[in-house]
Coordinates of C-alpha atoms in Angstrom, one line a residue:
Chain Z
X165 CA 38.8 -28.2 47.7
X166 CA 36.6 -25.2 48.4
X167 CA 33.6 -25.2 46.1
X168 CA 33.0 -21.9 44.3
X169 CA 29.5 -20.6 44.9
X170 CA 27.5 -18.0 43.2
X171 CA 24.6 -15.9 44.6
X172 CA 21.4 -15.9 42.8
X173 CA 22.1 -12.6 41.2
X174 CA 25.7 -13.6 40.1
X175 CA 24.5 -16.9 38.6
X176 CA 21.7 -15.0 36.6
X177 CA 24.3 -12.4 35.3
X178 CA 26.8 -15.0 34.4
X179 CA 24.3 -17.6 32.7
X180 CA 22.4 -14.6 31.1
X181 CA 25.5 -13.5 29.5
X182 CA 26.7 -16.7 28.4
X183 CA 23.6 -17.5 26.7
X184 CA 23.4 -14.3 24.9
X185 CA 27.1 -14.1 24.1
X186 CA 26.4 -15.0 20.4
X187 CA 24.1 -12.1 19.9
X188 CA 26.7 -9.6 21.9
X189 CA 29.4 -10.6 19.5
X190 CA 27.3 -10.6 16.5
X191 CA 25.9 -7.2 17.3
X192 CA 29.3 -5.6 17.9
X193 CA 30.8 -7.2 14.8
X194 CA 27.9 -7.3 12.2
X195 CA 25.6 -4.5 13.2
X196 CA 27.5 -2.0 15.4
X197 CA 30.8 -1.9 13.6
X198 CA 29.0 -1.5 10.1
X199 CA 26.8 1.1 11.4
X200 CA 29.7 3.2 12.8
X201 CA 31.5 2.6 9.4
X202 CA 28.5 3.6 7.6
X203 CA 28.3 7.1 9.5
X204 CA 32.0 7.5 8.6
X205 CA 31.3 6.6 4.9
X206 CA 28.4 9.0 4.6
X207 CA 30.6 11.9 5.3
X208 CA 33.5 10.7 3.2
X209 CA 34.3 10.0 -0.4
X210 CA 35.2 6.4 -0.9
X211 CA 37.7 4.9 -3.5
X212 CA 38.0 1.3 -3.8
X213 CA 41.7 0.3 -4.4
X214 CA 43.2 -3.2 -5.0
X215 CA 44.5 -3.4 -1.4
X216 CA 41.4 -2.0 0.4
X217 CA 39.5 1.3 0.3
X218 CA 40.5 4.8 1.1
X219 CA 38.3 7.6 2.4
X220 CA 38.6 11.4 2.4
X221 CA 36.4 13.5 4.6
X222 CA 34.1 15.9 2.8
X223 CA 31.7 16.9 5.4
X224 CA 27.9 16.8 4.7
X225 CA 28.3 17.0 1.0
X226 CA 26.8 13.5 0.5
X227 CA 23.8 14.5 2.5
X228 CA 23.4 17.7 0.4
X229 CA 23.8 15.7 -2.9
X230 CA 21.1 13.3 -1.8
X231 CA 18.6 15.8 -1.0
X232 CA 19.2 18.7 -3.1
X233 CA 21.2 17.5 -6.1
X234 CA 19.7 14.0 -6.8
X235 CA 16.9 14.1 -9.2
X236 CA 14.8 11.3 -7.7
X237 CA 15.8 10.7 -4.1
X238 CA 13.4 13.0 -2.4
X239 CA 10.5 12.6 -4.5
X240 CA 10.8 8.8 -4.1
X241 CA 11.2 9.1 -0.3
X242 CA 7.9 11.2 0.1
X243 CA 6.2 8.6 -2.4
X244 CA 7.4 5.6 -0.4
X245 CA 6.0 7.1 2.8
X246 CA 2.5 7.6 1.2
X247 CA 2.5 4.1 -0.2
X248 CA 3.5 2.9 3.2
X249 CA 0.6 4.6 5.2
X250 CA -1.9 3.2 2.5
X251 CA -0.5 -0.3 2.7
X252 CA -0.2 -0.6 6.5
X253 CA -3.9 0.5 6.9
X254 CA -5.1 -2.0 4.9
X255 CA -2.8 -4.8 5.8
X256 CA -3.9 -4.2 9.4
X257 CA -7.6 -4.3 8.8
X258 CA -7.3 -7.4 6.3
X259 CA -5.1 -9.3 8.5
X260 CA -7.2 -8.7 11.5
X261 CA -10.3 -9.6 9.7
X262 CA -8.7 -12.7 8.2
X263 CA -7.6 -13.7 11.8
X264 CA -11.1 -13.4 13.1
X265 CA -12.5 -15.6 10.4
X266 CA -9.8 -18.3 10.7
X267 CA -10.2 -18.3 14.5
X268 CA -13.7 -19.7 14.2
X269 CA -14.6 -23.3 14.2
X270 CA -16.0 -24.5 10.9
X271 CA -15.4 -27.3 8.6
X272 CA -12.4 -26.8 6.3
X273 CA -10.6 -24.3 8.6
X274 CA -7.3 -26.2 8.3
X275 CA -7.3 -25.8 4.3
X276 CA -8.1 -22.2 4.5
X277 CA -5.4 -21.7 7.1
X278 CA -2.9 -23.6 4.9
X279 CA -3.8 -21.3 1.9
X280 CA -3.6 -18.1 4.0
X281 CA -0.2 -18.8 5.1
X282 CA 1.1 -19.8 1.8
X283 CA 2.4 -16.3 0.8
X284 CA 4.8 -16.4 3.8
X285 CA 6.4 -19.4 2.2
X286 CA 6.3 -18.1 -1.3
X287 CA 7.6 -14.5 -0.8
X288 CA 10.6 -14.3 -3.0
X289 CA 12.4 -11.3 -4.2
X290 CA 13.6 -12.6 -7.5
X291 CA 10.2 -13.9 -8.6
X292 CA 8.7 -10.5 -7.7
X293 CA 11.4 -8.8 -9.8
X294 CA 10.7 -11.2 -12.8
X295 CA 6.9 -10.4 -12.5
X296 CA 7.6 -6.6 -12.6
X297 CA 9.5 -7.2 -15.9
X298 CA 7.0 -9.6 -17.1
X299 CA 5.2 -7.8 -20.2
X300 CA 3.4 -11.0 -21.3
X301 CA 1.5 -11.6 -18.1
X302 CA 0.6 -8.0 -18.0
X303 CA -0.8 -8.2 -21.5
X304 CA -2.9 -11.4 -20.7
X305 CA -4.1 -9.8 -17.5
X306 CA -5.6 -7.0 -19.4
X307 CA -7.1 -9.5 -21.9
X308 CA -8.7 -11.4 -19.1
X309 CA -10.3 -8.2 -17.6
X310 CA -11.5 -7.1 -21.1
X311 CA -13.2 -10.4 -22.0
X312 CA -14.2 -11.9 -18.7
X313 CA -14.6 -9.3 -16.0
X314 CA -18.2 -8.8 -14.9
X315 CA -17.7 -4.9 -14.2
X316 CA -15.2 -3.2 -16.5
X317 CA -13.2 -1.1 -14.1
X318 CA -13.2 1.8 -16.5
X319 CA -17.1 1.7 -16.7
X320 CA -17.1 1.5 -13.0
X321 CA -15.0 4.5 -12.7
X322 CA -17.0 6.6 -15.2
X323 CA -20.3 5.5 -13.0
X324 CA -18.7 6.7 -9.9
X325 CA -17.6 9.9 -11.5
X326 CA -21.2 10.4 -12.7
X327 CA -22.3 10.1 -9.0
X328 CA -20.0 12.8 -7.9
X329 CA -17.8 10.7 -5.6
X330 CA -14.8 12.8 -4.8
X331 CA -12.1 12.1 -7.1
X332 CA -9.4 11.7 -4.4
X333 CA -11.6 9.3 -2.6
X334 CA -12.1 7.3 -5.7
X335 CA -8.3 7.2 -6.4
X336 CA -7.9 5.8 -3.0
X337 CA -10.5 3.2 -3.5
X338 CA -9.0 2.2 -7.0
X339 CA -5.6 1.8 -5.3
X340 CA -6.8 -0.3 -2.7
X341 CA -8.6 -2.5 -5.3
X342 CA -5.6 -2.7 -7.3
X343 CA -3.5 -3.8 -4.4
X344 CA -5.8 -6.3 -2.9
X345 CA -3.4 -9.1 -4.2
X346 CA -0.3 -7.3 -2.8
X347 CA -2.0 -6.7 0.5
X348 CA -3.3 -10.3 0.8
X349 CA 0.2 -11.6 -0.1
X350 CA 2.0 -9.6 2.5
X351 CA -0.2 -10.2 5.4
X352 CA 0.7 -13.7 6.2
X353 CA 2.7 -13.0 9.3
X354 CA 0.4 -10.5 10.6
X355 CA -2.3 -13.0 10.6
X356 CA -0.3 -15.4 12.3
X357 CA 0.4 -12.9 15.2
X358 CA -3.3 -11.8 15.4
X359 CA -4.5 -15.6 15.4
X360 CA -2.0 -16.3 18.2
X361 CA -3.3 -13.3 20.1
X362 CA -7.0 -14.3 19.6
X363 CA -6.2 -17.9 20.8
X364 CA -4.6 -16.5 23.9
X365 CA -7.9 -14.7 25.1
X366 CA -9.1 -16.6 28.0
X367 CA -12.5 -18.3 27.2
X368 CA -13.7 -17.6 30.6
X369 CA -14.0 -13.8 29.6
X370 CA -16.5 -14.7 26.9
X371 CA -18.4 -17.2 29.0
X372 CA -18.9 -14.4 31.8
X373 CA -20.0 -11.8 29.3
X374 CA -22.6 -14.4 27.9
X375 CA -24.0 -14.9 31.4
X376 CA -24.4 -11.1 31.5
X377 CA -26.2 -11.2 28.3
X378 CA -23.8 -9.4 26.0
X379 CA -24.1 -9.8 22.2
X380 CA -21.5 -10.9 19.8
X381 CA -21.1 -7.5 18.7
X382 CA -20.4 -6.1 22.2
X383 CA -18.0 -8.9 22.9
X384 CA -16.0 -7.9 19.9
X385 CA -15.7 -4.3 21.1
X386 CA -15.4 -4.9 24.6
X387 CA -13.4 -8.0 24.8
X388 CA -11.6 -9.1 21.5
X389 CA -10.4 -5.7 20.4
X390 CA -9.0 -4.5 23.8
X391 CA -7.4 -7.8 24.5
X392 CA -5.6 -7.8 20.9
X393 CA -4.8 -4.1 20.9
X394 CA -1.2 -4.6 21.9
X395 CA -0.8 -6.8 18.9
X396 CA -2.2 -4.2 16.7
X397 CA 0.6 -2.1 17.7
X398 CA 3.0 -5.0 17.2
X399 CA 1.6 -5.5 13.9
X400 CA 1.7 -2.0 12.8
X401 CA 5.2 -1.7 13.7
X402 CA 6.3 -5.0 12.0
X403 CA 4.4 -4.0 8.9
X404 CA 6.1 -0.6 8.7
X405 CA 9.4 -2.3 9.2
X406 CA 8.7 -5.0 6.7
X407 CA 7.7 -2.6 4.0
X408 CA 10.6 -0.3 4.6
X409 CA 13.3 -3.0 4.4
X410 CA 11.6 -5.1 1.7
X411 CA 13.5 -5.3 -1.5
X412 CA 10.5 -4.4 -3.8
X413 CA 10.6 -1.1 -2.2
X414 CA 11.5 1.3 -4.9
X415 CA 13.7 3.4 -2.6
X416 CA 15.8 0.5 -1.5
X417 CA 16.4 -0.2 -5.3
X418 CA 17.4 3.3 -5.8
X419 CA 19.8 3.2 -2.9
X420 CA 21.3 -0.2 -4.0
X421 CA 21.7 1.4 -7.6
X422 CA 23.4 4.3 -6.4
X423 CA 25.9 2.1 -4.7
X424 CA 26.8 -0.1 -7.6
X425 CA 26.6 2.2 -10.6
X426 CA 25.7 5.7 -9.5
X427 CA 27.4 8.3 -7.2
X428 CA 29.1 5.7 -5.1
X429 CA 29.4 4.4 -1.6
X430 CA 29.5 7.8 0.3
X431 CA 26.2 9.1 -1.3
X432 CA 24.4 5.8 -0.9
X433 CA 25.3 5.7 2.9
X434 CA 24.1 9.2 3.2
X435 CA 20.8 8.2 1.5
X436 CA 20.4 5.2 3.9
X437 CA 20.9 7.3 7.0
X438 CA 18.3 9.9 5.7
X439 CA 15.9 6.9 5.0
X440 CA 16.6 5.5 8.4
X441 CA 16.0 8.8 10.1
X442 CA 12.6 9.0 8.3
X443 CA 11.8 5.4 9.3
X444 CA 12.7 6.3 12.9
X445 CA 10.4 9.4 12.7
X446 CA 7.5 7.3 11.4
X447 CA 7.8 4.6 13.8
X448 CA 8.1 7.2 16.8
X449 CA 4.9 9.1 15.7
X450 CA 3.0 5.7 15.3
X451 CA 4.2 4.4 18.6
X452 CA 3.1 7.6 20.5
X453 CA -0.2 7.8 18.9
X454 CA -1.2 4.1 19.2
X455 CA 0.5 3.4 22.7
X456 CA -2.2 5.6 24.2
X457 CA -5.0 3.4 22.7
X458 CA -3.6 0.1 23.5
X459 CA -5.1 -1.7 26.5
X460 CA -2.5 -3.8 28.6
X461 CA -4.0 -6.6 30.4
X462 CA -1.6 -6.7 33.2
Chain C
X179 CA -62.7 -18.3 15.4
X180 CA -59.6 -17.6 17.5
X181 CA -57.6 -14.5 16.5
X182 CA -54.5 -15.4 14.7
X183 CA -51.5 -14.3 16.9
X184 CA -48.0 -13.6 15.5
X185 CA -45.3 -12.3 17.6
X186 CA -41.5 -12.5 17.9
X187 CA -39.6 -13.8 21.0
X188 CA -36.3 -15.0 21.6
X189 CA -35.4 -14.7 18.0
X190 CA -38.2 -16.5 16.7
X191 CA -41.3 -15.6 14.8
X192 CA -44.2 -17.5 16.5
X193 CA -47.6 -17.7 14.6
X194 CA -50.5 -19.2 16.4
X195 CA -48.3 -20.8 19.0
X196 CA -46.1 -22.5 16.5
X197 CA -42.5 -21.3 15.8
X198 CA -42.4 -20.5 12.1
X199 CA -38.9 -18.9 11.6
X200 CA -36.0 -19.0 13.7
X201 CA -34.1 -15.7 13.0
X202 CA -31.0 -17.0 14.8
X203 CA -30.7 -20.1 12.6
X204 CA -31.3 -17.9 9.5
X205 CA -28.7 -15.4 10.7
X206 CA -26.2 -18.1 11.4
X207 CA -26.9 -19.7 7.9
X208 CA -26.2 -16.4 6.2
X209 CA -23.1 -15.8 8.3
X210 CA -21.8 -19.4 7.2
X211 CA -22.4 -18.4 3.5
X212 CA -20.9 -15.1 3.7
X213 CA -17.7 -16.4 5.6
X214 CA -17.2 -19.2 3.0
X215 CA -17.8 -16.7 0.2
X216 CA -15.0 -14.6 1.7
X217 CA -12.6 -17.1 2.4
X218 CA -12.9 -18.8 -1.1
X219 CA -12.5 -15.2 -2.5
X220 CA -9.4 -14.5 -0.6
X221 CA -8.1 -18.0 -1.3
X222 CA -8.7 -17.4 -5.0
X223 CA -6.6 -14.0 -4.8
X224 CA -3.7 -16.1 -3.1
X225 CA -4.0 -19.2 -5.6
X226 CA -4.7 -17.6 -8.8
X227 CA -1.2 -16.3 -9.7
X228 CA 0.0 -19.7 -8.7
X229 CA -2.5 -21.5 -11.1
X230 CA -1.7 -19.0 -13.9
X231 CA 2.0 -19.3 -13.3
X232 CA 1.9 -23.0 -13.6
X233 CA -0.6 -23.2 -16.5
X234 CA 1.5 -20.8 -18.6
X235 CA 4.7 -22.6 -17.6
X236 CA 3.4 -25.7 -19.6
X237 CA 2.1 -23.6 -22.4
X238 CA 3.4 -23.2 -25.9
X239 CA 3.7 -20.0 -28.0
X240 CA 0.5 -20.9 -29.9
X241 CA -1.4 -21.3 -26.6
X242 CA -0.5 -17.8 -25.5
X243 CA -1.8 -16.1 -28.5
X244 CA -5.0 -18.4 -28.8
X245 CA -7.9 -16.3 -27.2
X246 CA -9.8 -19.5 -26.4
X247 CA -6.9 -20.5 -24.1
X248 CA -7.2 -19.2 -20.6
X249 CA -6.0 -21.5 -18.0
X250 CA -5.8 -25.0 -19.6
X251 CA -3.4 -25.1 -22.7
X252 CA -4.3 -27.0 -25.8
X253 CA -0.8 -28.1 -26.5
X254 CA 0.8 -28.6 -23.1
X255 CA 4.5 -29.4 -23.1
X256 CA 7.2 -29.8 -20.5
X257 CA 9.5 -27.9 -23.0
X258 CA 9.8 -24.8 -20.7
X259 CA 10.8 -27.0 -17.6
X260 CA 13.4 -28.9 -19.7
X261 CA 15.0 -25.5 -20.8
X262 CA 14.7 -24.4 -17.2
X263 CA 16.2 -27.3 -15.7
X264 CA 19.0 -27.3 -18.2
X265 CA 20.0 -23.6 -18.1
X266 CA 19.4 -23.2 -14.3
X267 CA 21.9 -26.1 -14.0
X268 CA 19.1 -27.2 -11.7
X269 CA 20.7 -30.3 -9.8
X270 CA 23.9 -28.2 -9.0
X271 CA 22.1 -25.0 -8.0
X272 CA 19.6 -27.0 -6.1
X273 CA 22.2 -28.7 -4.0
X274 CA 24.2 -25.5 -3.5
X275 CA 21.0 -23.6 -2.4
X276 CA 20.0 -26.4 -0.1
X277 CA 23.5 -26.5 1.5
X278 CA 23.6 -22.8 2.0
X279 CA 20.0 -22.6 3.4
X280 CA 20.1 -25.4 5.6
X281 CA 23.3 -24.7 7.2
X282 CA 22.6 -21.0 7.8
X283 CA 19.0 -21.7 9.1
X284 CA 20.3 -24.4 11.4
X285 CA 23.0 -22.1 12.8
X286 CA 20.5 -19.3 13.1
X287 CA 18.2 -21.6 14.9
X288 CA 20.9 -22.7 17.4
X289 CA 22.2 -19.2 18.1
X290 CA 18.8 -17.4 18.1
X291 CA 17.3 -20.2 20.4
X292 CA 20.2 -19.8 23.0
X293 CA 20.0 -16.0 22.9
X294 CA 16.2 -16.1 23.3
X295 CA 16.4 -18.4 26.3
X296 CA 18.9 -16.2 27.9
X297 CA 16.5 -13.1 27.5
X298 CA 13.5 -15.2 28.6
X299 CA 14.9 -16.9 31.8
X300 CA 17.7 -14.8 33.3
X301 CA 17.5 -11.5 35.0
X302 CA 20.9 -10.2 34.1
X303 CA 22.3 -6.8 34.3
X304 CA 21.4 -5.1 31.1
X305 CA 18.8 -7.5 29.9
X306 CA 16.4 -4.7 28.7
X307 CA 19.3 -2.8 27.2
X308 CA 20.5 -5.7 25.0
X309 CA 16.8 -6.7 24.1
X310 CA 16.5 -3.1 22.8
X311 CA 19.4 -3.6 20.8
X312 CA 17.8 -6.8 19.2
X313 CA 14.9 -4.7 18.2
X314 CA 17.2 -2.2 16.8
X315 CA 19.1 -4.7 14.7
X316 CA 15.7 -5.7 13.3
X317 CA 14.6 -2.2 12.4
X318 CA 17.6 -0.8 10.6
X319 CA 17.2 -1.1 6.9
X320 CA 19.7 -3.9 5.7
X321 CA 20.9 -1.3 3.0
X322 CA 22.2 0.9 5.7
X323 CA 25.0 -1.8 6.8
X324 CA 25.2 -3.5 3.6
X325 CA 28.1 -1.5 2.2
X326 CA 30.2 -1.6 5.1
X327 CA 29.5 -5.3 5.5
X328 CA 30.3 -5.7 1.7
X329 CA 33.6 -3.9 2.3
X330 CA 34.3 -5.9 5.5
X331 CA 33.7 -9.2 3.7
X332 CA 35.8 -8.1 0.7
X333 CA 38.9 -7.2 2.8
X334 CA 38.0 -9.5 5.9
X335 CA 40.9 -8.8 8.4
X336 CA 38.9 -9.6 11.6
X337 CA 38.4 -5.9 12.2
X338 CA 42.0 -4.9 12.2
X339 CA 43.2 -8.1 14.2
X340 CA 44.7 -9.7 11.2
X341 CA 47.5 -7.3 10.5
X342 CA 48.4 -7.7 14.1
X343 CA 48.3 -11.4 14.0
X344 CA 50.4 -11.5 10.9
X345 CA 53.3 -10.1 12.8
X346 CA 53.4 -13.3 15.1
X347 CA 55.3 -16.1 13.3
X348 CA 52.7 -18.8 13.4
X349 CA 50.2 -16.6 11.6
X350 CA 52.7 -15.0 9.2
X351 CA 51.1 -16.8 6.2
X352 CA 47.9 -14.8 6.8
X353 CA 47.5 -12.0 3.9
X354 CA 47.9 -8.7 5.6
X355 CA 45.2 -7.1 3.8
X356 CA 42.6 -9.8 4.7
X357 CA 40.5 -12.6 2.9
X358 CA 38.1 -11.9 0.3
X359 CA 35.0 -13.8 1.6
X360 CA 32.9 -12.7 -1.2
X361 CA 31.7 -15.3 -3.5
X362 CA 31.6 -17.9 -0.7
X363 CA 29.0 -18.9 1.9
X364 CA 31.0 -17.2 4.7
X365 CA 29.1 -13.9 4.6
X366 CA 26.1 -15.8 5.4
X367 CA 27.6 -18.2 7.7
X368 CA 29.4 -16.0 10.0
X369 CA 26.5 -13.7 11.0
X370 CA 24.3 -16.8 11.4
X371 CA 26.6 -18.1 14.1
X372 CA 26.4 -14.9 16.0
X373 CA 22.6 -14.5 15.8
X374 CA 22.9 -11.4 13.6
X375 CA 21.9 -12.5 10.1
X376 CA 18.9 -11.4 8.1
X377 CA 15.8 -11.0 10.4
X378 CA 17.5 -12.9 13.3
X379 CA 15.9 -10.3 15.6
X380 CA 12.6 -11.6 14.7
X381 CA 13.8 -15.1 15.6
X382 CA 15.3 -14.1 19.0
X383 CA 12.0 -12.4 19.7
X384 CA 9.8 -15.3 18.9
X385 CA 11.9 -17.7 20.9
X386 CA 12.0 -15.2 23.8
X387 CA 8.1 -15.2 23.8
X388 CA 7.9 -18.9 23.6
X389 CA 10.2 -19.6 26.5
X390 CA 8.5 -16.8 28.4
X391 CA 5.3 -18.6 27.9
X392 CA 6.6 -22.0 28.9
X393 CA 6.1 -23.0 32.5
X394 CA 9.2 -22.7 34.8
X395 CA 8.3 -25.8 37.0
X396 CA 10.0 -28.3 34.8
X397 CA 13.3 -26.4 34.7
X398 CA 13.1 -25.9 38.4
X399 CA 12.7 -29.7 39.0
X400 CA 15.6 -30.3 36.7
X401 CA 17.9 -27.9 38.8
X402 CA 16.8 -29.6 42.1
X403 CA 17.7 -32.9 40.6
X404 CA 21.3 -31.4 40.0
X405 CA 21.2 -30.6 36.3
X406 CA 23.3 -27.4 35.5
X407 CA 21.7 -24.7 33.2
X408 CA 23.1 -26.0 29.9
X409 CA 21.9 -29.8 30.6
X410 CA 18.6 -28.3 31.7
X411 CA 18.3 -26.2 28.4
X412 CA 19.1 -29.1 26.2
X413 CA 17.4 -31.9 27.9
X414 CA 14.3 -30.1 29.4
X415 CA 13.5 -26.9 27.6
X416 CA 14.3 -27.7 24.1
X417 CA 12.2 -30.9 23.8
X418 CA 9.3 -28.9 25.1
X419 CA 9.4 -26.4 22.5
X420 CA 9.6 -28.2 19.3
X421 CA 6.8 -26.4 17.7
X422 CA 8.6 -23.0 18.0
X423 CA 11.9 -24.5 16.9
X424 CA 10.1 -25.8 13.6
X425 CA 8.5 -22.5 12.9
X426 CA 11.7 -20.4 13.3
X427 CA 13.6 -23.1 11.2
X428 CA 11.0 -22.9 8.4
X429 CA 11.0 -19.0 8.4
X430 CA 14.8 -19.0 8.3
X431 CA 15.0 -21.6 5.7
X432 CA 12.4 -20.0 3.4
X433 CA 13.9 -16.5 3.7
X434 CA 17.3 -17.9 2.9
X435 CA 16.3 -20.1 0.0
X436 CA 14.4 -17.4 -1.6
X437 CA 16.9 -14.7 -0.7
X438 CA 18.1 -12.6 -3.9
X439 CA 18.8 -9.4 -2.1
X440 CA 22.0 -10.6 -0.1
X441 CA 23.0 -13.5 -2.4
X442 CA 23.2 -11.2 -5.5
X443 CA 25.3 -8.7 -3.4
X444 CA 27.7 -11.1 -1.6
X445 CA 27.8 -14.0 -4.2
X446 CA 26.6 -12.8 -7.6
X447 CA 28.3 -15.6 -9.5
X448 CA 27.1 -18.3 -7.2
X449 CA 25.3 -21.2 -8.6
X450 CA 22.2 -20.5 -6.4
X451 CA 18.7 -20.9 -7.5
X452 CA 17.4 -17.3 -7.1
X453 CA 20.5 -16.0 -9.0
X454 CA 20.1 -18.8 -11.7
X455 CA 16.6 -17.9 -12.1
X456 CA 17.4 -14.2 -12.6
X457 CA 19.7 -14.9 -15.4
X458 CA 17.5 -17.7 -17.0
X459 CA 15.8 -16.0 -19.7
X460 CA 19.0 -14.2 -20.7
X461 CA 20.9 -17.3 -20.7
X462 CA 18.0 -19.3 -22.7
X463 CA 17.4 -16.7 -25.3
X464 CA 20.9 -14.9 -25.6
X465 CA 20.9 -11.5 -26.6
X466 CA 17.4 -11.6 -27.7
X467 CA 15.8 -11.8 -24.4
X468 CA 14.5 -8.3 -24.3
X469 CA 12.8 -8.7 -27.7
X470 CA 11.0 -11.9 -27.0
X471 CA 9.0 -11.2 -23.9
X472 CA 6.8 -14.4 -24.5
X473 CA 9.6 -16.8 -24.5
X474 CA 11.2 -15.1 -21.7
X475 CA 8.0 -15.2 -19.5
X476 CA 7.2 -18.7 -20.4
X477 CA 10.5 -20.1 -19.2
X478 CA 10.6 -17.6 -16.3
X479 CA 7.4 -19.1 -15.1
X480 CA 8.8 -22.6 -15.3
X481 CA 12.0 -21.5 -13.5
X482 CA 9.8 -19.6 -10.8
X483 CA 8.0 -22.8 -10.1
X484 CA 11.1 -25.0 -9.9
X485 CA 12.3 -22.4 -7.4
X486 CA 9.2 -22.6 -5.1
X487 CA 8.5 -26.3 -5.6
X488 CA 10.7 -27.7 -2.9
X489 CA 9.5 -25.0 -0.5
X490 CA 5.6 -26.0 -1.3
X491 CA 6.8 -29.7 -0.5
X492 CA 8.3 -28.8 2.8
X493 CA 5.4 -26.6 3.7
X494 CA 3.1 -29.4 2.9
X495 CA 5.0 -31.6 5.3
X496 CA 5.4 -29.1 8.2
X497 CA 2.2 -27.2 7.9
X498 CA 0.8 -29.0 10.8
X499 CA 3.6 -27.4 12.9
X500 CA 3.2 -24.1 11.3
X501 CA -0.5 -23.8 11.7
X502 CA -0.8 -25.6 15.1
X503 CA 2.2 -23.8 16.5
X504 CA 0.4 -20.6 17.2
X505 CA -1.9 -22.4 19.6
X506 CA 0.6 -24.5 21.3
X507 CA 3.4 -21.8 21.9
X508 CA 1.3 -18.8 22.5
X509 CA 3.7 -16.7 20.2
X510 CA 2.5 -13.6 22.0
X511 CA 3.1 -12.6 25.4

C-alpha cells in the first residue's frame, strides 16, 4: 500500500483547519447567520406567528424611527459615549497603577492580589440590578455619609466653589469620586493583563539601566511604560468593548426593552446596528490614535 | 575646636563624619507606608460592599432603623437566609445552575483550547482572516445577534435543513417547523460546543497567547517519536498548560454561573440561581414587594450572598492558579 504523504504546507493547512473547525462552524451558525438575519430584520417589520415568523420589507423606516422618532435612543447613545470615555480613562489609569503596586515584592502581596481580583469573580448582572433597585441600601449609605464621613461632600463642593475651581472640572472630579467603587470593580481583568505584561519585561533591561545610573523615575518612563504600551492599547480596547456590551449599560437595557415590550424586533435590530456602528467608529479612532504611540518590541 | 561639617553624599546626611540620616531609607519607608495605605484603601473599597451586604443579610428590621447599628447587628438572625433558601428553592436551583455552568464551561474549555492551539501552531491559509473573525465575534454587542438567535432557537430547524430532512422517510417524525429549544440548556450548549458562546473569543485569544508562548521543542520531540498531531496535543501540550486551562475554565464558569442576561432571555422560567434571585423578593413578599423596600433588601442581600458563596469558595481553592497563572503562562504576547 502506498502511503499518503503531505507536504509541510499541506499538513499545516489540514491540521490547522481541523483544529479551528469548531470555531468555523460556530461562527457561521451562531455569529454570521444571526448577523445577516439581523441586517434583514432591521429593514423589515417582524410578526411572530405560531409556526414561525414573517417579515415584510419596509426599507430604512426602522432606522428612521430609532433616530428621529424614538424619544430616548439618540440622547442615551450620546450619554453612553460620554460615560464610556470617562470610565475608560480612569479604569486604565487605575489598573495600571494597581498593577505597578501589585508587581512589587512586599509582605502580604498575595492577600492583596486575591482581593484585587475578587471583583472578576463576583461580577454578576443580577446582583447589580438588585442593587440599583435597592432603596434601603441607598438610604443607609446617605446616613453613613451624614453621620460618619470626615468631609461632607457638600461642604467640600461649596469650598471648592469658593476657590473658583471651574464648575466643569469640579463635576468631573465629583463624578470620578462617585465612581471609584465602580472603577475599582471593573478593573480586575485589566490589572491581570497589565500585571502579566509587567512580569514579561526582562529583568536584564533594568539591570543594564541600573548600571548606567538611571533612577527609578527614568526606568518607569523609558522602560516600563514603552514595554507595556501595546497592552495599554489592548486594555483600552478591551475596556471599551466590556463597557459597551455590559448589561448594566443603559442603552443595552433600552434595546432589550424595545425588543420585548416596545416597538418590536425590527426597530431593536436597527438600534443595535446603529449602536454597533458607533462602537466601530470609537474603536477605530482609538486604534488610530494610540497605535502611533505604542512601542513594539520586535 | 574643629569646625562642624555637615554635607550630603550618596543620599546620606553626614555630620562630623558620621552618617546621621539616610534619605534613601527614609524614602523607602515612606514609600512602604504609602503603598500599604493605598492598597488597604482600595481593598476597603472592594470589600466594603461585601461586608455591608453580609451584615445586613443577618440583620432584622429593628437593626436597620437603629442608628447605633452600623455593621454589627444587635439582633442577628439567619431568618433572611431561611427565607432565601426556601423561596429560591436553593438545592434544586443550585444543582441546575451547577450542571449548566459546569457543562457549558467544560465544553467551551475544550473547543476554545483546540481552536486556540490551531491558531497558535499551524500556519494555514487564512489564519489571520479567521483570527480577525474571532476578534469580530468578541466585539459585536450580544444584543445585535440576540434577537435572531432567539428566533432561531425558538424555531430551531438547523437553518432550513430540517424541512428538507423531514421529507426523507427516517426523519419523517421531525417537526417541519423545527424544535423549540428555548427553556432548555441547548441554547447554551450548542454555541459552547462550537466555540462561539458568550465571550468565547476572549478564551480563544487567551489560549492562543498561551500556546504561542510555550516552547515548541517538546512538541517537535513528540513528532520525532512518531506521535500524531492529536496525540501530541493531548499528551504533551495540554499537561503543560494547566494554569491557562484553569483560568479559562474559571472565567467561563463564573460568567455562566452569574449570567442573567442570556438565561433570562432563553430560559426565563428556568430554576437557575440568578433567575430565582431576581424574583426572590417578589416571591417572598407577594404583591407587597414594592412597598416594603427594607424587607426586600434584607432578603435580597441574603440571596445575593447565597449566589456568590459557591464562587467565593471555588476562588479560594483556585486563587493560586489564578494569581500565579499570569507569571507562568505569560498571558501576553
